[in-house]
């Protein structure tokens, strides 16, 4: 493998990696708060709302993300809604991952002992104050391992936007391989993904260590 060849292909690969990073962070910014909102809605006392959110979660988790991507980009125009490639992909990713994060948040909230809710009520705290000051800080500690797994999965799933010809890391990599008849760019792309997952693994290990200190 020639070093000068690797240096030569880095600019387009970095440009594709930028698109991948943009999709990754935009998805997190949208899906995490939406997932929390869906989890709280699914635990609400209103049965109709719980049922609607349950159907939403079932639908988004029960169909492939690839199918949802293709639906948002190719099928929505049939309903009079036309989105450019990035917004269409981001909508599919955010709605899909919000469904998964909703289940993670819901499990974390339900792991909190009911006695803490009753104690907060005795102290005169509202539901919102109880969630903000007592429940959610503990939920964050409980959900770190599954949320970390889901976020690392998101790193790899961003390669699916390749089907919308968005110029992400995977698409740029394949175009270089086809142009040069050289498979070295696959190894470089793998290094980019492994680097991202390694950094995220370190971050979540640090967070778990930080929050575990409060359990001692």
PDB file of C-alpha atoms in Angstrom:
ATOM      1  CA  UNK A   1       0.000   0.000   0.000  1.00  0.00           C
ATOM      2  CA  UNK A   2       1.563   3.249  -1.115  1.00  0.00           C
ATOM      3  CA  UNK A   3       1.610   6.025   1.465  1.00  0.00           C
ATOM      4  CA  UNK A   4       1.321   8.770  -1.152  1.00  0.00           C
ATOM      5  CA  UNK A   5      -1.823   7.071  -2.515  1.00  0.00           C
ATOM      6  CA  UNK A   6      -3.416   7.150   0.944  1.00  0.00           C
ATOM      7  CA  UNK A   7      -2.521  10.812   1.351  1.00  0.00           C
ATOM      8  CA  UNK A   8      -4.080  11.526  -2.053  1.00  0.00           C
ATOM      9  CA  UNK A   9      -7.449   9.940  -1.225  1.00  0.00           C
ATOM     10  CA  UNK A  10      -7.765  11.523   2.222  1.00  0.00           C
ATOM     11  CA  UNK A  11      -9.387  14.848   1.150  1.00  0.00           C
ATOM     12  CA  UNK A  12     -12.497  13.237  -0.445  1.00  0.00           C
ATOM     13  CA  UNK A  13     -12.699  10.677   2.373  1.00  0.00           C
ATOM     14  CA  UNK A  14     -12.569  13.440   4.995  1.00  0.00           C
ATOM     15  CA  UNK A  15     -15.271  15.311   3.105  1.00  0.00           C
ATOM     16  CA  UNK A  16     -17.465  12.194   3.154  1.00  0.00           C
ATOM     17  CA  UNK A  17     -16.668  11.683   6.821  1.00  0.00           C
ATOM     18  CA  UNK A  18     -17.915  15.217   7.460  1.00  0.00           C
ATOM     19  CA  UNK A  19     -21.312  14.295   5.986  1.00  0.00           C
ATOM     20  CA  UNK A  20     -21.383  11.167   8.177  1.00  0.00           C
ATOM     21  CA  UNK A  21     -20.558  13.194  11.306  1.00  0.00           C
ATOM     22  CA  UNK A  22     -23.197  15.785  10.439  1.00  0.00           C
ATOM     23  CA  UNK A  23     -25.875  13.098  10.166  1.00  0.00           C
ATOM     24  CA  UNK A  24     -24.701  11.430  13.393  1.00  0.00           C
ATOM     25  CA  UNK A  25     -24.790  14.560  15.556  1.00  0.00           C
ATOM     26  CA  UNK A  26     -27.997  15.953  14.017  1.00  0.00           C
ATOM     27  CA  UNK A  27     -29.731  12.632  14.700  1.00  0.00           C
ATOM     28  CA  UNK A  28     -28.616  12.661  18.344  1.00  0.00           C
ATOM     29  CA  UNK A  29     -29.711  16.277  18.871  1.00  0.00           C
ATOM     30  CA  UNK A  30     -33.208  15.472  17.603  1.00  0.00           C
ATOM     31  CA  UNK A  31     -33.785  11.886  18.716  1.00  0.00           C
ATOM     32  CA  UNK A  32     -32.656  12.078  22.359  1.00  0.00           C
ATOM     33  CA  UNK A  33     -35.135  14.779  23.511  1.00  0.00           C
ATOM     34  CA  UNK A  34     -37.861  13.303  21.290  1.00  0.00           C
ATOM     35  CA  UNK A  35     -37.208   9.869  22.803  1.00  0.00           C
ATOM     36  CA  UNK A  36     -37.530  11.291  26.327  1.00  0.00           C
ATOM     37  CA  UNK A  37     -40.789  13.023  25.393  1.00  0.00           C
ATOM     38  CA  UNK A  38     -42.164   9.792  23.898  1.00  0.00           C
ATOM     39  CA  UNK A  39     -41.153   7.822  27.001  1.00  0.00           C
ATOM     40  CA  UNK A  40     -42.957  10.278  29.301  1.00  0.00           C
ATOM     41  CA  UNK A  41     -45.995  10.236  27.017  1.00  0.00           C
ATOM     42  CA  UNK A  42     -46.036   6.431  27.050  1.00  0.00           C
ATOM     43  CA  UNK A  43     -46.061   6.475  30.851  1.00  0.00           C
ATOM     44  CA  UNK A  44     -48.842   9.060  31.049  1.00  0.00           C
ATOM     45  CA  UNK A  45     -52.168   8.212  32.717  1.00  0.00           C
ATOM     46  CA  UNK A  46     -54.044   8.751  29.418  1.00  0.00           C
ATOM     47  CA  UNK A  47     -54.664   5.390  27.779  1.00  0.00           C
ATOM     48  CA  UNK A  48     -55.268   6.781  24.283  1.00  0.00           C
ATOM     49  CA  UNK A  49     -51.919   8.597  24.335  1.00  0.00           C
ATOM     50  CA  UNK A  50     -50.128   5.517  25.653  1.00  0.00           C
ATOM     51  CA  UNK A  51     -51.666   3.428  22.870  1.00  0.00           C
ATOM     52  CA  UNK A  52     -50.725   5.911  20.133  1.00  0.00           C
ATOM     53  CA  UNK A  53     -47.116   6.105  21.314  1.00  0.00           C
ATOM     54  CA  UNK A  54     -47.008   2.319  21.618  1.00  0.00           C
ATOM     55  CA  UNK A  55     -48.114   1.952  17.994  1.00  0.00           C
ATOM     56  CA  UNK A  56     -45.523   4.523  16.908  1.00  0.00           C
ATOM     57  CA  UNK A  57     -42.715   2.693  18.710  1.00  0.00           C
ATOM     58  CA  UNK A  58     -43.859  -0.661  17.316  1.00  0.00           C
ATOM     59  CA  UNK A  59     -44.022   0.714  13.772  1.00  0.00           C
ATOM     60  CA  UNK A  60     -40.606   2.382  13.831  1.00  0.00           C
ATOM     61  CA  UNK A  61     -38.845  -0.506  15.569  1.00  0.00           C
ATOM     62  CA  UNK A  62     -40.644  -3.150  13.540  1.00  0.00           C
ATOM     63  CA  UNK A  63     -39.589  -1.952  10.088  1.00  0.00           C
ATOM     64  CA  UNK A  64     -36.044  -1.627   8.694  1.00  0.00           C
ATOM     65  CA  UNK A  65     -34.389   1.782   8.874  1.00  0.00           C
ATOM     66  CA  UNK A  66     -33.455   1.356   5.213  1.00  0.00           C
ATOM     67  CA  UNK A  67     -37.156   1.043   4.309  1.00  0.00           C
ATOM     68  CA  UNK A  68     -37.968   4.172   6.317  1.00  0.00           C
ATOM     69  CA  UNK A  69     -35.189   6.085   4.539  1.00  0.00           C
ATOM     70  CA  UNK A  70     -36.538   5.094   1.139  1.00  0.00           C
ATOM     71  CA  UNK A  71     -40.098   5.959   2.222  1.00  0.00           C
ATOM     72  CA  UNK A  72     -39.176   9.475   3.349  1.00  0.00           C
ATOM     73  CA  UNK A  73     -37.212  10.182   0.176  1.00  0.00           C
ATOM     74  CA  UNK A  74     -39.238   8.421  -2.525  1.00  0.00           C
ATOM     75  CA  UNK A  75     -42.780   7.936  -1.154  1.00  0.00           C
ATOM     76  CA  UNK A  76     -43.485  11.229   0.624  1.00  0.00           C
ATOM     77  CA  UNK A  77     -43.518  13.219  -2.655  1.00  0.00           C
ATOM     78  CA  UNK A  78     -46.567  11.100  -3.554  1.00  0.00           C
ATOM     79  CA  UNK A  79     -48.337  12.738  -0.583  1.00  0.00           C
ATOM     80  CA  UNK A  80     -47.259  16.229  -1.639  1.00  0.00           C
ATOM     81  CA  UNK A  81     -44.232  16.370   0.725  1.00  0.00           C
ATOM     82  CA  UNK A  82     -40.870  16.630  -1.002  1.00  0.00           C
ATOM     83  CA  UNK A  83     -37.711  16.694   1.079  1.00  0.00           C
ATOM     84  CA  UNK A  84     -34.128  17.097  -0.045  1.00  0.00           C
ATOM     85  CA  UNK A  85     -31.811  14.149   0.608  1.00  0.00           C
ATOM     86  CA  UNK A  86     -30.351  15.331   3.937  1.00  0.00           C
ATOM     87  CA  UNK A  87     -33.649  16.416   5.583  1.00  0.00           C
ATOM     88  CA  UNK A  88     -35.325  13.201   4.387  1.00  0.00           C
ATOM     89  CA  UNK A  89     -32.547  11.050   5.807  1.00  0.00           C
ATOM     90  CA  UNK A  90     -32.427  13.057   9.037  1.00  0.00           C
ATOM     91  CA  UNK A  91     -36.204  12.725   9.540  1.00  0.00           C
ATOM     92  CA  UNK A  92     -36.003   8.955   9.087  1.00  0.00           C
ATOM     93  CA  UNK A  93     -33.016   8.607  11.422  1.00  0.00           C
ATOM     94  CA  UNK A  94     -34.401  10.916  14.122  1.00  0.00           C
ATOM     95  CA  UNK A  95     -37.851   9.293  14.202  1.00  0.00           C
ATOM     96  CA  UNK A  96     -36.376   5.783  14.150  1.00  0.00           C
ATOM     97  CA  UNK A  97     -33.819   6.366  16.897  1.00  0.00           C
ATOM     98  CA  UNK A  98     -36.321   8.322  19.002  1.00  0.00           C
ATOM     99  CA  UNK A  99     -38.420   5.133  19.164  1.00  0.00           C
ATOM    100  CA  UNK A 100     -35.447   3.132  20.466  1.00  0.00           C
ATOM    101  CA  UNK A 101     -34.399   5.858  22.928  1.00  0.00           C
ATOM    102  CA  UNK A 102     -38.018   6.082  24.131  1.00  0.00           C
ATOM    103  CA  UNK A 103     -37.908   2.444  25.215  1.00  0.00           C
ATOM    104  CA  UNK A 104     -34.531   2.946  26.899  1.00  0.00           C
ATOM    105  CA  UNK A 105     -35.801   6.020  28.788  1.00  0.00           C
ATOM    106  CA  UNK A 106     -39.043   4.228  29.712  1.00  0.00           C
ATOM    107  CA  UNK A 107     -37.137   1.284  31.199  1.00  0.00           C
ATOM    108  CA  UNK A 108     -34.915   3.675  33.150  1.00  0.00           C
ATOM    109  CA  UNK A 109     -37.869   5.622  34.546  1.00  0.00           C
ATOM    110  CA  UNK A 110     -39.746   2.453  35.535  1.00  0.00           C
ATOM    111  CA  UNK A 111     -36.638   1.213  37.377  1.00  0.00           C
ATOM    112  CA  UNK A 112     -37.045   4.029  39.915  1.00  0.00           C
ATOM    113  CA  UNK A 113     -38.728   2.841  43.100  1.00  0.00           C
ATOM    114  CA  UNK A 114     -42.317   4.095  43.493  1.00  0.00           C
ATOM    115  CA  UNK A 115     -41.521   5.114  47.048  1.00  0.00           C
ATOM    116  CA  UNK A 116     -39.414   7.983  45.728  1.00  0.00           C
ATOM    117  CA  UNK A 117     -42.421   9.393  43.853  1.00  0.00           C
ATOM    118  CA  UNK A 118     -44.527   9.153  47.014  1.00  0.00           C
ATOM    119  CA  UNK A 119     -41.797  10.798  49.096  1.00  0.00           C
ATOM    120  CA  UNK A 120     -41.548  13.657  46.596  1.00  0.00           C
ATOM    121  CA  UNK A 121     -45.342  14.057  46.662  1.00  0.00           C
ATOM    122  CA  UNK A 122     -45.244  14.177  50.453  1.00  0.00           C
ATOM    123  CA  UNK A 123     -42.694  16.986  50.215  1.00  0.00           C
ATOM    124  CA  UNK A 124     -45.114  18.915  48.010  1.00  0.00           C
ATOM    125  CA  UNK A 125     -43.184  18.525  44.757  1.00  0.00           C
ATOM    126  CA  UNK A 126     -45.066  18.594  41.465  1.00  0.00           C
ATOM    127  CA  UNK A 127     -44.740  15.813  38.870  1.00  0.00           C
ATOM    128  CA  UNK A 128     -42.413  17.977  36.768  1.00  0.00           C
ATOM    129  CA  UNK A 129     -40.216  18.827  39.789  1.00  0.00           C
ATOM    130  CA  UNK A 130     -40.085  15.157  40.782  1.00  0.00           C
ATOM    131  CA  UNK A 131     -38.994  14.128  37.301  1.00  0.00           C
ATOM    132  CA  UNK A 132     -36.405  16.891  36.970  1.00  0.00           C
ATOM    133  CA  UNK A 133     -34.782  16.775  40.408  1.00  0.00           C
ATOM    134  CA  UNK A 134     -35.218  13.153  41.522  1.00  0.00           C
ATOM    135  CA  UNK A 135     -36.105  10.743  38.730  1.00  0.00           C
ATOM    136  CA  UNK A 136     -34.183  11.888  35.634  1.00  0.00           C
ATOM    137  CA  UNK A 137     -30.729  12.172  37.316  1.00  0.00           C
ATOM    138  CA  UNK A 138     -31.074   8.536  38.371  1.00  0.00           C
ATOM    139  CA  UNK A 139     -32.468   7.529  34.985  1.00  0.00           C
ATOM    140  CA  UNK A 140     -29.347   8.888  33.255  1.00  0.00           C
ATOM    141  CA  UNK A 141     -27.185   6.585  35.373  1.00  0.00           C
ATOM    142  CA  UNK A 142     -29.385   3.552  34.645  1.00  0.00           C
ATOM    143  CA  UNK A 143     -29.618   4.065  30.878  1.00  0.00           C
ATOM    144  CA  UNK A 144     -25.972   4.830  30.106  1.00  0.00           C
ATOM    145  CA  UNK A 145     -25.026   1.246  29.013  1.00  0.00           C
ATOM    146  CA  UNK A 146     -28.010   0.661  26.648  1.00  0.00           C
ATOM    147  CA  UNK A 147     -27.920   4.248  25.368  1.00  0.00           C
ATOM    148  CA  UNK A 148     -24.201   3.866  24.668  1.00  0.00           C
ATOM    149  CA  UNK A 149     -24.841   0.705  22.657  1.00  0.00           C
ATOM    150  CA  UNK A 150     -27.565   2.442  20.671  1.00  0.00           C
ATOM    151  CA  UNK A 151     -25.401   5.463  19.913  1.00  0.00           C
ATOM    152  CA  UNK A 152     -22.531   3.241  18.734  1.00  0.00           C
ATOM    153  CA  UNK A 153     -25.026   1.444  16.498  1.00  0.00           C
ATOM    154  CA  UNK A 154     -26.011   4.836  15.094  1.00  0.00           C
ATOM    155  CA  UNK A 155     -22.390   5.401  14.001  1.00  0.00           C
ATOM    156  CA  UNK A 156     -22.589   2.308  11.797  1.00  0.00           C
ATOM    157  CA  UNK A 157     -26.167   2.938  10.636  1.00  0.00           C
ATOM    158  CA  UNK A 158     -25.187   6.312   9.171  1.00  0.00           C
ATOM    159  CA  UNK A 159     -23.663   4.321   6.305  1.00  0.00           C
ATOM    160  CA  UNK A 160     -27.247   3.597   5.170  1.00  0.00           C
ATOM    161  CA  UNK A 161     -27.570   7.132   3.769  1.00  0.00           C
ATOM    162  CA  UNK A 162     -25.348   5.786   1.012  1.00  0.00           C
ATOM    163  CA  UNK A 163     -28.547   4.700  -0.794  1.00  0.00           C
ATOM    164  CA  UNK A 164     -29.637   8.345  -1.151  1.00  0.00           C
ATOM    165  CA  UNK A 165     -26.371   9.293  -2.917  1.00  0.00           C
ATOM    166  CA  UNK A 166     -25.484  11.876  -0.281  1.00  0.00           C
ATOM    167  CA  UNK A 167     -21.712  11.720  -0.579  1.00  0.00           C
ATOM    168  CA  UNK A 168     -21.139  10.226   2.862  1.00  0.00           C
ATOM    169  CA  UNK A 169     -18.039   8.263   3.838  1.00  0.00           C
ATOM    170  CA  UNK A 170     -19.298   4.933   2.430  1.00  0.00           C
ATOM    171  CA  UNK A 171     -20.356   6.392  -0.905  1.00  0.00           C
ATOM    172  CA  UNK A 172     -17.094   8.288  -1.372  1.00  0.00           C
ATOM    173  CA  UNK A 173     -15.154   5.152  -0.414  1.00  0.00           C
ATOM    174  CA  UNK A 174     -16.946   2.993  -2.965  1.00  0.00           C
ATOM    175  CA  UNK A 175     -16.507   5.554  -5.727  1.00  0.00           C
ATOM    176  CA  UNK A 176     -12.743   5.683  -5.079  1.00  0.00           C
ATOM    177  CA  UNK A 177     -12.501   1.868  -5.036  1.00  0.00           C
ATOM    178  CA  UNK A 178     -14.360   1.650  -8.372  1.00  0.00           C
ATOM    179  CA  UNK A 179     -12.273   4.427  -9.888  1.00  0.00           C
ATOM    180  CA  UNK A 180      -8.852   3.135  -8.822  1.00  0.00           C
ATOM    181  CA  UNK A 181      -9.517  -0.650  -8.668  1.00  0.00           C
ATOM    182  CA  UNK A 182      -7.894  -0.520  -5.226  1.00  0.00           C
ATOM    183  CA  UNK A 183      -9.545  -1.777  -2.022  1.00  0.00           C
ATOM    184  CA  UNK A 184      -7.314   0.248   0.323  1.00  0.00           C
ATOM    185  CA  UNK A 185     -10.023   2.931   0.843  1.00  0.00           C
ATOM    186  CA  UNK A 186     -12.195   0.260   2.522  1.00  0.00           C
ATOM    187  CA  UNK A 187      -9.520  -0.080   5.197  1.00  0.00           C
ATOM    188  CA  UNK A 188      -9.344   3.695   5.656  1.00  0.00           C
ATOM    189  CA  UNK A 189     -13.147   3.908   5.983  1.00  0.00           C
ATOM    190  CA  UNK A 190     -13.102   1.108   8.550  1.00  0.00           C
ATOM    191  CA  UNK A 191     -10.470   3.059  10.512  1.00  0.00           C
ATOM    192  CA  UNK A 192     -12.753   6.130  10.540  1.00  0.00           C
ATOM    193  CA  UNK A 193     -15.711   4.121  11.914  1.00  0.00           C
ATOM    194  CA  UNK A 194     -13.543   2.263  14.439  1.00  0.00           C
ATOM    195  CA  UNK A 195     -12.071   5.570  15.603  1.00  0.00           C
ATOM    196  CA  UNK A 196     -15.547   7.014  16.196  1.00  0.00           C
ATOM    197  CA  UNK A 197     -16.757   3.959  18.104  1.00  0.00           C
ATOM    198  CA  UNK A 198     -13.557   3.895  20.181  1.00  0.00           C
ATOM    199  CA  UNK A 199     -14.000   7.540  21.203  1.00  0.00           C
ATOM    200  CA  UNK A 200     -17.656   6.941  22.099  1.00  0.00           C
ATOM    201  CA  UNK A 201     -16.724   3.835  24.098  1.00  0.00           C
ATOM    202  CA  UNK A 202     -14.216   5.869  26.113  1.00  0.00           C
ATOM    203  CA  UNK A 203     -16.767   8.648  26.690  1.00  0.00           C
ATOM    204  CA  UNK A 204     -19.446   6.260  27.970  1.00  0.00           C
ATOM    205  CA  UNK A 205     -16.979   4.359  30.155  1.00  0.00           C
ATOM    206  CA  UNK A 206     -16.005   7.693  31.688  1.00  0.00           C
ATOM    207  CA  UNK A 207     -19.633   8.651  32.249  1.00  0.00           C
ATOM    208  CA  UNK A 208     -20.448   5.272  33.823  1.00  0.00           C
ATOM    209  CA  UNK A 209     -17.437   5.623  36.128  1.00  0.00           C
ATOM    210  CA  UNK A 210     -18.495   9.168  37.026  1.00  0.00           C
ATOM    211  CA  UNK A 211     -22.073   8.212  37.901  1.00  0.00           C
ATOM    212  CA  UNK A 212     -21.067   4.986  39.687  1.00  0.00           C
ATOM    213  CA  UNK A 213     -19.180   7.137  42.202  1.00  0.00           C
ATOM    214  CA  UNK A 214     -22.542   8.363  43.520  1.00  0.00           C
ATOM    215  CA  UNK A 215     -23.631   4.787  44.300  1.00  0.00           C
ATOM    216  CA  UNK A 216     -20.821   4.230  46.804  1.00  0.00           C
TER     217      UNK A 216
END
